[in-house]
Amino acid sequence: MTVPLLVLADVSRHYRGKGGLFRTGEAVLAVDGVDLELHPGETLGIVGESGSGKSTLGRLASGIERPSTGKVAFQGEPYAPIGSPAWRRQRRSVQVVFQNPSQALDPRLSITAQVRGAMDAHGLTGGKASAGSPAAILARVGLEGLGRRYPHQLSGGQLQRAVIARALSLSPDLIVCDEAVSALDVSVQAQILNLLQDLQAELGVAYLFISHDLGVVRHVSHRIAVMQHGRIVETGAAGDVFASPRDAYTQALIAALPAASPAARRARDARRRLELAKV
Ligand SMILES: Nc1ncnc2c1ncn2[C@@H]1O[C@H](COP(=O)(O)OP(=O)(O)OP(=O)(O)O)[C@@H](O)[C@H]1O
Ligand SMILES: [Mg+2]
């Protein structure tokens, strides 16, 4: 067994209640006593219904946020204090890709400038970059010749490729993908998922792959952890969790999968677009 890349040991995160009319000062336990390990080159899928704590877990795993209790260790060391030089070095190795790529990019800068800016910020330009030149990285993610474009000149899928290029330019060991393909059309989703898998095969990068879409998670994950109310209720090899879910909640999630086959999913999405068009 390889040394784990990421270890969460009895990690909890609570938020103070918003003090609203009915929830005065009540604390929300977003993540509740989670243990998990992620190994180099592995994809761990995190699934669960909305509000189950997936994004909070992703922020804790990437060091953006501190746990209330418990320990998070990346490459054998706890995250350094947020904002410190040591933390910035750690964060270079842990990149995040969120749902909305247009928010992640600077509208005033070309795609090449954003990739170069990320590398500059970490002192990776001037021959020190192991990931290659911005142009080479953009070509690798399928954006060859588009580096001079600005974000508003790219499609949703191309924007997400640009975000992935920027992440790759820092040669990360882990990429936390939080609903990274959820906003994209189904055919574009498949392209981005294939790209992520190809990059993993080439570079050995690990993914913490968060999605409410079990079909997507099943497609990319080696192992899956199922979250409910901040806790992990089931973990296992992806095939096993889907073939014989042990937990009643997991069974319910799988039963609620609207359509298992790509053709049925396309039909469902087309129906949804029609419904939306009527609104
Ligand atoms: N910054 C915050 N302040 C207060 N409460 C928060 C904060 N972030 C998350 N929460 C609460 O923690 C719980 C878990 O939220 P989280 O966003 O992690 O869920 P999620 O599984 O990612 O949901 P979704 O599938 O909708 O993205 C929710 O009850 C949420 O309201
Ligand atoms: Mg979320």
XYZ file of C-alpha atoms and ligand atoms in Angstrom:
311
model
C 0.000 0.000 0.000
C 1.302 3.432 -0.916
C 1.577 6.239 1.630
C -1.729 8.152 1.591
C -1.730 11.512 -0.158
C -4.504 12.844 2.029
C -5.749 11.678 5.409
C -8.773 12.997 7.279
C -8.997 11.706 10.850
C -12.225 12.266 12.790
C -12.769 15.593 11.043
C -15.758 17.784 11.920
C -16.775 21.236 10.821
C -19.610 23.202 12.312
C -20.969 26.590 11.377
C -22.734 28.960 13.672
C -26.377 29.277 12.796
C -27.434 32.343 10.905
C -29.628 33.350 13.829
C -32.713 33.444 11.653
C -36.247 33.467 12.942
C -36.505 29.738 13.561
C -32.862 28.742 13.949
C -31.590 31.292 16.438
C -27.891 30.634 16.979
C -28.278 26.924 16.216
C -25.032 25.353 14.987
C -24.933 23.417 11.728
C -22.712 20.353 11.804
C -21.756 20.295 8.127
C -19.116 17.562 8.456
C -19.357 15.147 11.350
C -16.499 12.836 12.343
C -15.219 11.925 8.887
C -12.305 9.539 8.381
C -10.927 9.036 4.903
C -7.773 8.388 2.944
C -6.889 9.192 -0.616
C -3.921 7.602 -2.351
C -1.678 9.012 -5.090
C -3.223 8.627 -8.528
C -6.587 7.568 -7.119
C -10.054 9.012 -7.688
C -12.312 9.045 -4.662
C -15.865 10.002 -5.498
C -17.991 11.792 -2.900
C -21.743 11.521 -3.384
C -24.721 12.524 -1.308
C -27.834 14.636 -1.438
C -27.759 18.434 -1.379
C -26.598 19.743 1.996
C -24.924 16.479 3.035
C -21.580 18.251 3.471
C -19.733 17.370 0.254
C -18.453 20.873 -0.555
C -17.485 21.499 3.053
C -15.498 18.258 2.983
C -13.840 19.430 -0.254
C -12.808 22.741 1.311
C -11.375 20.967 4.360
C -9.514 18.484 2.147
C -7.991 21.265 0.053
C -6.866 23.298 3.044
C -9.021 26.327 2.156
C -10.880 25.869 5.405
C -9.929 24.512 8.836
C -11.779 21.714 10.596
C -13.448 22.576 13.913
C -12.019 19.355 15.316
C -9.976 16.478 13.928
C -6.928 16.355 11.675
C -6.342 16.848 7.964
C -2.923 15.828 6.641
C -1.694 16.317 3.078
C 1.435 14.378 2.084
C 1.896 13.463 5.713
C 1.708 17.005 7.124
C -1.143 19.087 8.516
C -1.946 22.189 6.504
C 0.121 25.189 7.625
C -1.737 28.313 8.860
C -3.947 29.696 6.087
C -2.119 32.379 4.084
C 1.384 31.469 5.305
C 4.195 30.785 2.785
C 4.170 27.096 3.783
C 0.424 26.921 3.187
C 0.830 28.519 -0.228
C 3.412 25.864 -1.119
C 1.004 23.144 -0.032
C -1.843 24.735 -1.920
C 0.170 24.625 -5.151
C -0.032 20.837 -4.923
C -3.786 20.844 -4.190
C -5.884 22.551 -6.821
C -9.657 22.960 -6.901
C -12.040 23.011 -9.841
C -15.541 24.280 -9.102
C -18.826 24.183 -10.947
C -18.762 27.615 -12.516
C -15.580 28.202 -14.549
C -16.519 31.736 -15.611
C -16.405 32.792 -11.951
C -13.046 31.102 -11.469
C -11.399 33.029 -14.308
C -10.533 36.722 -14.560
C -12.660 38.268 -17.327
C -9.971 40.871 -18.055
C -7.173 38.432 -18.875
C -6.532 36.133 -21.814
C -6.444 32.414 -21.085
C -2.670 32.290 -21.596
C -2.217 35.216 -19.206
C -4.207 33.410 -16.512
C -2.148 30.242 -16.825
C 1.087 32.213 -16.837
C -0.097 34.296 -13.894
C -0.726 31.191 -11.808
C 2.743 29.854 -12.650
C 4.383 33.218 -11.919
C 2.637 33.417 -8.560
C 4.336 30.166 -7.595
C 7.693 30.970 -9.182
C 7.213 28.285 -11.810
C 8.034 30.232 -14.969
C 11.455 30.734 -16.490
C 12.334 27.105 -17.157
C 11.365 25.789 -13.729
C 7.973 24.576 -14.846
C 7.689 20.825 -14.979
C 4.250 21.077 -16.549
C 5.572 22.899 -19.640
C 4.813 26.267 -21.236
C 1.326 27.797 -21.009
C 0.869 27.068 -24.729
C 1.815 23.407 -24.264
C -0.522 23.024 -21.290
C -3.393 24.662 -23.169
C -2.780 22.332 -26.105
C -2.833 19.370 -23.733
C -6.325 20.236 -22.493
C -7.662 20.777 -26.019
C -7.352 24.572 -26.247
C -4.599 24.709 -28.847
C -4.480 28.124 -30.505
C -7.118 29.616 -28.186
C -4.771 31.102 -25.598
C -5.298 34.671 -26.763
C -9.013 34.476 -26.198
C -10.751 36.014 -23.205
C -13.195 34.058 -21.052
C -16.283 35.558 -22.718
C -15.042 34.191 -26.039
C -15.099 30.565 -24.869
C -17.861 27.985 -24.395
C -18.651 26.495 -20.993
C -16.659 23.366 -21.761
C -13.705 25.396 -23.046
C -13.793 27.557 -19.922
C -13.625 24.477 -17.719
C -10.689 23.214 -19.828
C -8.979 26.576 -19.163
C -9.533 26.177 -15.419
C -8.084 22.658 -15.618
C -5.084 24.017 -17.587
C -4.422 26.612 -14.919
C -4.578 23.921 -12.234
C -2.270 21.618 -14.208
C 0.285 24.378 -14.736
C 1.126 24.035 -11.037
C 1.767 20.269 -11.320
C -0.680 19.378 -8.543
C -0.765 15.997 -6.843
C -4.448 16.377 -5.983
C -7.306 18.143 -7.727
C -10.539 18.581 -5.777
C -13.355 18.698 -8.341
C -16.547 20.062 -6.767
C -19.426 19.590 -9.221
C -16.840 20.304 -11.934
C -19.038 19.070 -14.785
C -22.481 19.642 -13.274
C -23.220 22.819 -15.247
C -22.205 21.358 -18.611
C -24.258 19.634 -21.297
C -24.107 15.864 -21.123
C -21.892 15.434 -24.214
C -19.470 18.095 -22.941
C -19.501 16.441 -19.497
C -18.272 13.224 -21.081
C -15.436 15.045 -22.877
C -14.251 16.737 -19.695
C -14.472 13.500 -17.699
C -12.417 11.722 -20.358
C -9.859 14.531 -20.261
C -9.577 14.239 -16.471
C -9.084 10.485 -16.746
C -6.435 10.831 -19.486
C -4.567 13.406 -17.392
C -4.629 11.048 -14.420
C -3.213 8.208 -16.516
C -0.420 10.482 -17.795
C 0.429 12.469 -14.697
C -0.705 10.314 -11.785
C -2.777 13.133 -10.276
C -5.379 12.113 -7.671
C -8.934 13.445 -7.654
C -11.423 14.032 -4.898
C -14.422 14.027 -7.160
C -17.527 15.560 -5.615
C -20.880 15.362 -7.363
C -24.538 14.919 -6.625
C -24.730 12.974 -9.916
C -24.079 9.320 -9.170
C -23.797 8.456 -12.846
C -20.897 10.865 -13.268
C -19.184 9.700 -10.080
C -19.527 6.047 -11.040
C -17.898 6.820 -14.392
C -14.676 8.270 -12.954
C -14.172 6.929 -9.427
C -12.078 4.041 -8.176
C -13.655 4.292 -4.746
C -16.783 6.033 -3.561
C -17.760 7.550 -0.217
C -21.447 8.235 0.383
C -22.295 11.215 2.620
C -25.435 11.854 4.605
C -25.886 14.591 7.204
C -22.130 15.256 7.293
C -21.164 11.639 7.884
C -19.764 9.013 5.568
C -22.307 6.207 5.673
C -20.670 3.891 3.158
C -17.339 3.561 1.337
C -16.098 0.966 -1.077
C -14.856 0.184 -4.552
C -17.073 2.032 -7.025
C -18.364 -1.155 -8.644
C -19.228 -2.728 -5.293
C -21.096 0.302 -3.955
C -23.278 0.397 -7.042
C -23.694 -3.360 -7.430
C -24.542 -4.087 -3.804
C -25.073 -0.945 -1.720
C -25.065 -1.878 1.953
C -26.602 1.259 3.358
C -30.308 2.031 2.958
C -29.496 5.655 2.103
C -27.122 4.570 -0.676
C -29.803 2.239 -2.008
C -32.253 5.124 -2.043
C -29.754 7.390 -3.836
C -29.183 4.757 -6.508
C -32.892 4.075 -6.850
C -33.415 7.801 -7.353
C -30.938 7.826 -10.255
C -33.219 9.190 -12.937
C -31.692 7.336 -15.829
C -28.757 4.983 -15.950
C -28.028 4.805 -19.671
C -26.532 7.725 -21.615
C -29.411 7.630 -24.099
C -31.985 7.803 -21.325
C -30.046 10.638 -19.687
C -29.996 12.586 -22.940
C -33.727 12.112 -23.252
C -34.212 13.298 -19.671
C -32.024 16.351 -20.205
C -33.857 17.217 -23.414
C -37.139 16.987 -21.490
C -35.771 19.243 -18.771
C -34.607 21.819 -21.326
C -38.063 21.809 -22.854
C -39.635 22.304 -19.437
C -37.252 25.129 -18.658
C -37.951 26.759 -21.997
C -41.625 26.921 -21.067
C -40.975 28.815 -17.834
N -20.172 28.934 5.233
C -21.247 28.342 5.769
N -21.929 28.925 6.783
C -22.998 28.324 7.348
N -23.471 27.118 6.973
C -22.842 26.484 5.963
C -21.703 27.052 5.303
N -21.296 26.202 4.346
C -22.130 25.148 4.387
N -23.059 25.304 5.360
C -24.105 24.338 5.712
O -23.484 23.074 5.877
C -24.269 22.037 5.324
C -23.490 21.309 4.246
O -23.307 22.173 3.143
P -22.431 21.775 1.867
O -22.409 22.951 0.984
O -21.139 21.218 2.314
O -23.341 20.620 1.224
P -23.245 19.915 -0.217
O -23.351 18.452 0.014
O -22.061 20.418 -0.948
O -24.590 20.402 -0.931
P -24.869 20.666 -2.508
O -25.026 19.303 -3.148
O -26.144 21.432 -2.508
O -23.722 21.433 -3.076
C -25.541 22.709 4.829
O -26.508 22.611 5.844
C -25.121 24.133 4.615
O -26.205 25.010 4.755
Mg -21.800 21.428 -2.771
